[in-house]
Amino acid sequence: MAGLNGDPILGIDDKIENLQYNNNNNSNEAIDKEGLVGIGEESSTCYKNNQGGEKDMAGNSIHRSGSRPQLDLSKAEIQGNSEERDPTILLPNQSDDISHLALDIGGSLIKLVYFSRHEDQSVEDKRKKTVKERLGITNGNRRSYPVLGGRLHFVKFETSKLNECLDFISSKQLHCGRIDSHLWNSEPPANENAVIKATGGGAYKFADLFKERLGVSIEKEDEMDCLVAGANFLLKAIRHEAFTHMEGHKEFVQIDHNDLFPYLLVNVGSGVSIIKVDGDGKFQRVSGTNVGGGTYWGLGRLLTKCNSFDELLELSQRGDNRTIDMLVGDIYGGMDYSKIGLSASTIASSFGKAISDKKELEDYRPEDISLSLLRMISYNIGQISYLNALRFGLKRIFFGGFFIRGHAYTMDTISFAVQFWSKGEAQAMFLRHEGFLGALGAFMSYQKHGLDDLMVHHLVERFPMGAPYTGGRIHGPPLGDLNEKISWMEKFVQKGTEITAPVPMAPPGTTGLGGFEVPSSRGATLRSDASALNIGVLHLVPTLEVFPLLANPKMYEPNTIDLSDHKELEYWFTVLSEHSPDLVDKAVASEGGTDDAKRRGDAFARAFSAHLARLMEEPAAYGKLGLANLLELREECLREFQFHDAYRSIKQRENEASLAVLPDLLLELDHMDEEARLLTLIEGVLAANIFDWGSRACVDLYHKGTIIEIYRMSRNKMQRPWRVDDFDLFKERMLGSDGKKPKPHKRALLFVDNSGADVVLGMLPLARELLRRGTEVVLVANSLPALNDVTAMELPDIVAEAAKHCDVLRRAAEAGGLLVDAMTNTEDGSKGNSSSVPLMVVENGCGSPCIDLRQVSSELAAAAKCADLVILEGMGRSLHTNFNARFKCEALKLAMVKNQRLAEKLIQGKIYDCVCRYEPAPAS
Ligand SMILES: CC(C)(COP(=O)(O)O)[C@@H](O)C(=O)NCCC(=O)O
Ligand SMILES: [Mn+2]
């Protein structure tokens, strides 16, 4: 390569000589390697009209309790522009004492949904103020009320342990109706009139106890109303909520919000309710059956002497129902009854063999009895549901309720029945939050906290981080503060127990043949406590938006690597596990290496490995799992244990080193002609992407040489053609052909990646080139630290340093409001050079090495509106995610592949190969 290949760049060696990662000089060759009542008997049909009023079948009004406390709307005013979408509504007379806790108190479980408000940690720094002014964002589309940023938590307790639940509510002061988390530590406020919404039989049964213990009144909400409200909310607002389950295979179904109604909701509790849902608050209980979960558990207990529902389910796993059920083959001498499409293994009569067997109850294995019962009840529910779907011409049936509890075999059996009877016309679907439908619905009944308006992109589901977690079970409620978390971890370690998820049980030897056909996932993924884990914590971030430049947001899938392939999951699991000790070292060092930091580091390592193990066991536990989620999990977990920036000092060191050589690089670039310069700039971005502390291969390299040695080697390896090389196309767009000068881009969004050389010697010079051509440049950086990625908070200082050496950058930074101090210092107070195109920095809304463009910050969304070029840089942002993303404008994806397996898989290349993918704007 011309220009920087040889010596000029060597001239800067001496300036950063001391900035070695390690004093080993043998570096030169290194780069070449590498969640009922027995409703069935209840028959009242309730139809709620559009206005929210309810009538029974005779048309009588049903009392629906008013919601207290309510919002004080007096003196309410819209802040900012009332024309604007979702303006902020100021409620000056409203205190925050709105209860944000709701319960579903069932016969066996208490489900609790509560909301905790984020402590607003966002700092309105100078950069944000200026960016907001420049982009015309008045409040970032943030509705400070009624929807508040915070977290929605899902917790459950056994009803027999009601006292634990009351202690939990009390310890978190959830009954006080306060939403400010910091108040949890202060004196509980008076709550004489406090009301908690609750549904389920226990809302009646235990109302006095709640008053006695917590001083709160229980306001009962209708169970059906709640189920439907909860289901509608989930289906509209939660990504990957619904899934099908056939032959052990779980597949998420994306429901189109505009095409959700009508559907059939089958709630399988003790009894079964079948509800036709036509819209929000519009539903009818069209049928039900008294043969439900209570029947399975009741009969099962009598017949097997089991002590719990879970035990009974576990027994079924090892059962063989052929010993009890009468099969078609038993009647037809082992033959199929093919004329009417029944195979020999079809159950002709559940428990039918028991009539002819001359055996007593003791002669049957409890395992076989349990399986036979489970199949009988599941098939029956599936069949009745299908018949009701047929009655109303419905294709979609959602199953929920305590009987399902994420049990693979139950779901398979129900699915099979629906499919068999409908001949594939109707589809059985299940809900990840199925256990929490009622509680969520009760929560929704608090009038106007605005949750019903939330959209998928406002909710980020995260792994339940803080709960004591062992053996694949979450033990009790989530832990509140850090000390609780750590001390739990320590206690756990003292007990000498390993924190690992349970090893999935081996499929039983007997096959249990004898269904319509044989559901193949039988027991293989049975978890005694499955429903407790299938959900995360929902982070409500009302400011998030869909990136406006996505060509097709509905089809957009951020992840390139599909982790539903188990081999792939295993590989990345190993990569992340092996990286963990090094990460812990860095994290502990970043906090001064104190004993407290060490304890936290230890706790982090255990919590992270437990989460990884859990996901290995059930990858779809929290919805569809991609590599980006795993990488984000790691960062979230670090933050959970209060490691806010593990690579802080490394980033500083690399920034300093790179800023020291920047002037020489700029000088060199300025001596090149346009074409050579553009090539050198792109090479520079690709080469500097090698400074990646998340890649094992790269970290190994850093132990072998200085920053500059590595940088130089990397540049020397930049021979074209790169493995993906669209440079010529990009060049033509930038410089033109046949003497024709193309119009410069109006605004370019540069998604920057790592600190140090990556941003300073790679992306900033490229930004400078664009600025020079009259293109506005927006540097898009992370909101929170992740590995050694540069953040939007850090970037203005880096730009300011660089601007000291470069007029183009200085003028643009001034025009973009980045050099605020510099501007206020100018004598006439003029806002920089008005003729310069601005350079801005905006945050992307994430804290991960990857980016999911369905959920970005409002400032990025605003900045994107008039952009015509998107440049994504780095492996996380342009390969792990967004490699296949299509935009409404031109896009350039630049990265060095620093992982052999990814190189092979994605670009049929090898480690350190480069990607320069240019995609012109689609024809409009
Ligand atoms: C975490 C990363 C995506 C960061 O890469 P970057 O976006 O900084 O280019 C990358 O380092 C990575 O995929 N690391 C894990 C694979 C490995 O160690 O080989
Ligand atoms: Mn990075």
GROMACS .gro file of C-alpha atoms in nm, residues 630-817:
model
  188
  630LEU     CA    1  -2.481  -1.287   2.499
  631LEU     CA    2  -2.234  -1.004   2.461
  632GLU     CA    3  -2.482  -0.761   2.614
  633LEU     CA    4  -2.554  -1.000   2.899
  634ARG     CA    5  -2.189  -0.983   2.993
  635GLU     CA    6  -2.191  -0.604   3.005
  636GLU     CA    7  -2.520  -0.598   3.199
  637CYS     CA    8  -2.382  -0.846   3.446
  638LEU     CA    9  -2.072  -0.632   3.500
  639ARG     CA   10  -2.288  -0.328   3.565
  640GLU     CA   11  -2.504  -0.534   3.802
  641PHE     CA   12  -2.198  -0.585   4.017
  642GLN     CA   13  -2.108  -0.221   3.978
  643PHE     CA   14  -1.821  -0.243   3.739
  644HIS     CA   15  -1.902   0.057   3.529
  645ASP     CA   16  -1.602   0.074   3.303
  646ALA     CA   17  -1.362  -0.221   3.323
  647TYR     CA   18  -1.136  -0.095   3.046
  648ARG     CA   19  -1.118   0.266   3.163
  649SER     CA   20  -0.742   0.294   3.200
  650ILE     CA   21  -0.666   0.090   2.888
  651LYS     CA   22  -0.888   0.323   2.689
  652GLN     CA   23  -0.715   0.630   2.827
  653ARG     CA   24  -0.372   0.495   2.751
  654GLU     CA   25  -0.463   0.405   2.397
  655ASN     CA   26  -0.629   0.740   2.336
  656GLU     CA   27  -0.319   0.924   2.449
  657ALA     CA   28  -0.090   0.711   2.236
  658SER     CA   29  -0.302   0.753   1.928
  659LEU     CA   30  -0.356   1.125   1.973
  660ALA     CA   31   0.021   1.161   1.990
  661VAL     CA   32   0.064   1.024   1.640
  662LEU     CA   33  -0.245   1.178   1.485
  663PRO     CA   34  -0.074   1.498   1.359
  664ASP     CA   35   0.183   1.294   1.164
  665LEU     CA   36  -0.084   1.082   1.010
  666LEU     CA   37  -0.288   1.385   0.904
  667LEU     CA   38   0.019   1.543   0.752
  668GLU     CA   39   0.092   1.232   0.558
  669LEU     CA   40  -0.264   1.210   0.434
  670ASP     CA   41  -0.255   1.567   0.319
  671HIS     CA   42   0.033   1.488   0.091
  672MET     CA   43  -0.165   1.231  -0.104
  673ASP     CA   44  -0.391   1.273  -0.398
  674GLU     CA   45  -0.766   1.219  -0.344
  675GLU     CA   46  -0.768   0.860  -0.457
  676ALA     CA   47  -0.470   0.744  -0.254
  677ARG     CA   48  -0.604   0.934   0.044
  678LEU     CA   49  -0.945   0.768   0.031
  679LEU     CA   50  -0.786   0.426   0.009
  680THR     CA   51  -0.547   0.502   0.292
  681LEU     CA   52  -0.834   0.629   0.505
  682ILE     CA   53  -1.037   0.311   0.459
  683GLU     CA   54  -0.728   0.099   0.518
  684GLY     CA   55  -0.669   0.304   0.830
  685VAL     CA   56  -1.014   0.224   0.967
  686LEU     CA   57  -0.977  -0.147   0.893
  687ALA     CA   58  -0.624  -0.170   1.031
  688ALA     CA   59  -0.701   0.015   1.353
  689ASN     CA   60  -1.000  -0.211   1.424
  690ILE     CA   61  -0.742  -0.458   1.546
  691PHE     CA   62  -0.741  -0.284   1.884
  692ASP     CA   63  -1.017  -0.493   2.028
  693TRP     CA   64  -0.999  -0.617   2.387
  694GLY     CA   65  -1.292  -0.848   2.330
  695SER     CA   66  -1.107  -1.073   2.092
  696ARG     CA   67  -0.893  -1.345   2.235
  697ALA     CA   68  -0.657  -1.347   1.939
  698CYS     CA   69  -0.604  -0.973   1.963
  699VAL     CA   70  -0.542  -0.978   2.338
  700ASP     CA   71  -0.277  -1.245   2.275
  701LEU     CA   72  -0.116  -1.011   2.025
  702TYR     CA   73  -0.105  -0.723   2.269
  703HIS     CA   74   0.118  -0.932   2.490
  704LYS     CA   75   0.367  -0.949   2.210
  705GLY     CA   76   0.424  -0.593   2.103
  706THR     CA   77   0.371  -0.223   2.134
  707ILE     CA   78   0.066  -0.041   2.006
  708ILE     CA   79   0.258   0.097   1.717
  709GLU     CA   80   0.413  -0.234   1.619
  710ILE     CA   81   0.074  -0.392   1.606
  711TYR     CA   82  -0.072  -0.097   1.422
  712ARG     CA   83   0.206  -0.100   1.167
  713MET     CA   84   0.179  -0.471   1.109
  714SER     CA   85  -0.190  -0.439   1.071
  715ARG     CA   86  -0.148  -0.166   0.810
  716ASN     CA   87   0.108  -0.371   0.627
  717LYS     CA   88  -0.144  -0.651   0.598
  718MET     CA   89  -0.390  -0.428   0.423
  719GLN     CA   90  -0.336  -0.559   0.072
  720ARG     CA   91  -0.638  -0.548  -0.147
  721PRO     CA   92  -0.849  -0.712  -0.252
  722TRP     CA   93  -0.996  -0.750   0.095
  723ARG     CA   94  -1.212  -1.053   0.151
  724VAL     CA   95  -1.519  -0.839   0.094
  725ASP     CA   96  -1.406  -0.548  -0.116
  726ASP     CA   97  -1.649  -0.290  -0.250
  727PHE     CA   98  -1.394  -0.010  -0.227
  728ASP     CA   99  -1.406   0.071  -0.596
  729LEU     CA  100  -1.779   0.120  -0.583
  730PHE     CA  101  -1.748   0.344  -0.279
  731LYS     CA  102  -1.464   0.536  -0.442
  732GLU     CA  103  -1.675   0.597  -0.748
  733ARG     CA  104  -1.956   0.729  -0.531
  734MET     CA  105  -1.717   0.957  -0.346
  735LEU     CA  106  -1.490   1.075  -0.624
  736GLY     CA  107  -1.691   1.008  -0.936
  737SER     CA  108  -1.583   0.868  -1.267
  738ASP     CA  109  -1.521   1.012  -1.611
  739GLY     CA  110  -1.439   1.347  -1.463
  740LYS     CA  111  -1.788   1.391  -1.318
  741LYS     CA  112  -1.791   1.506  -0.955
  742PRO     CA  113  -2.074   1.351  -0.758
  743LYS     CA  114  -2.273   1.551  -0.503
  744PRO     CA  115  -2.129   1.511  -0.157
  745HIS     CA  116  -2.337   1.336   0.105
  746LYS     CA  117  -2.553   1.565   0.312
  747ARG     CA  118  -2.504   1.394   0.645
  748ALA     CA  119  -2.310   1.083   0.741
  749LEU     CA  120  -2.368   0.880   1.056
  750LEU     CA  121  -2.044   0.717   1.166
  751PHE     CA  122  -2.104   0.440   1.417
  752VAL     CA  123  -1.769   0.434   1.595
  753ASP     CA  124  -1.629   0.137   1.781
  754ASN     CA  125  -1.318   0.117   1.993
  755SER     CA  126  -1.117   0.378   2.179
  756GLY     CA  127  -0.760   0.453   2.088
  757ALA     CA  128  -0.629   0.396   1.739
  758ASP     CA  129  -0.965   0.269   1.614
  759VAL     CA  130  -1.141   0.600   1.663
  760VAL     CA  131  -0.845   0.839   1.664
  761LEU     CA  132  -0.642   0.705   1.373
  762GLY     CA  133  -0.925   0.533   1.190
  763MET     CA  134  -1.265   0.702   1.216
  764LEU     CA  135  -1.166   1.061   1.293
  765PRO     CA  136  -0.950   1.100   0.981
  766LEU     CA  137  -1.236   0.954   0.776
  767ALA     CA  138  -1.476   1.199   0.941
  768ARG     CA  139  -1.236   1.479   0.853
  769GLU     CA  140  -1.237   1.378   0.491
  770LEU     CA  141  -1.616   1.383   0.478
  771LEU     CA  142  -1.630   1.720   0.652
  772ARG     CA  143  -1.388   1.858   0.401
  773ARG     CA  144  -1.624   1.754   0.126
  774GLY     CA  145  -1.910   1.941   0.286
  775THR     CA  146  -2.077   1.644   0.451
  776GLU     CA  147  -2.211   1.690   0.806
  777VAL     CA  148  -2.072   1.419   1.028
  778VAL     CA  149  -2.248   1.263   1.326
  779LEU     CA  150  -2.028   1.038   1.536
  780VAL     CA  151  -2.253   0.775   1.694
  781ALA     CA  152  -2.105   0.621   2.007
  782ASN     CA  153  -2.222   0.399   2.290
  783SER     CA  154  -2.428   0.545   2.576
  784LEU     CA  155  -2.258   0.314   2.822
  785PRO     CA  156  -1.915   0.152   2.823
  786ALA     CA  157  -1.875  -0.194   2.678
  787LEU     CA  158  -1.530  -0.353   2.653
  788ASN     CA  159  -1.294  -0.089   2.517
  789ASP     CA  160  -1.558   0.087   2.307
  790VAL     CA  161  -1.553   0.463   2.316
  791THR     CA  162  -1.860   0.626   2.470
  792ALA     CA  163  -2.052   0.939   2.371
  793MET     CA  164  -1.941   1.095   2.700
  794GLU     CA  165  -1.576   1.040   2.622
  795LEU     CA  166  -1.577   1.132   2.259
  796PRO     CA  167  -1.607   1.513   2.278
  797ASP     CA  168  -1.281   1.533   2.475
  798ILE     CA  169  -1.108   1.315   2.221
  799VAL     CA  170  -1.239   1.530   1.937
  800ALA     CA  171  -1.128   1.842   2.124
  801GLU     CA  172  -0.776   1.702   2.155
  802ALA     CA  173  -0.766   1.605   1.791
  803ALA     CA  174  -0.902   1.946   1.692
  804LYS     CA  175  -0.593   2.106   1.839
  805HIS     CA  176  -0.405   1.964   1.546
  806CYS     CA  177  -0.657   2.006   1.274
  807ASP     CA  178  -0.849   2.312   1.155
  808VAL     CA  179  -1.109   2.109   0.972
  809LEU     CA  180  -1.197   1.919   1.284
  810ARG     CA  181  -1.181   2.229   1.501
  811ARG     CA  182  -1.415   2.436   1.286
  812ALA     CA  183  -1.657   2.150   1.243
  813ALA     CA  184  -1.650   2.066   1.613
  814GLU     CA  185  -1.713   2.429   1.697
  815ALA     CA  186  -1.996   2.447   1.447
  816GLY     CA  187  -2.140   2.129   1.595
  817GLY     CA  188  -2.120   2.269   1.945
   0.00000   0.00000   0.00000
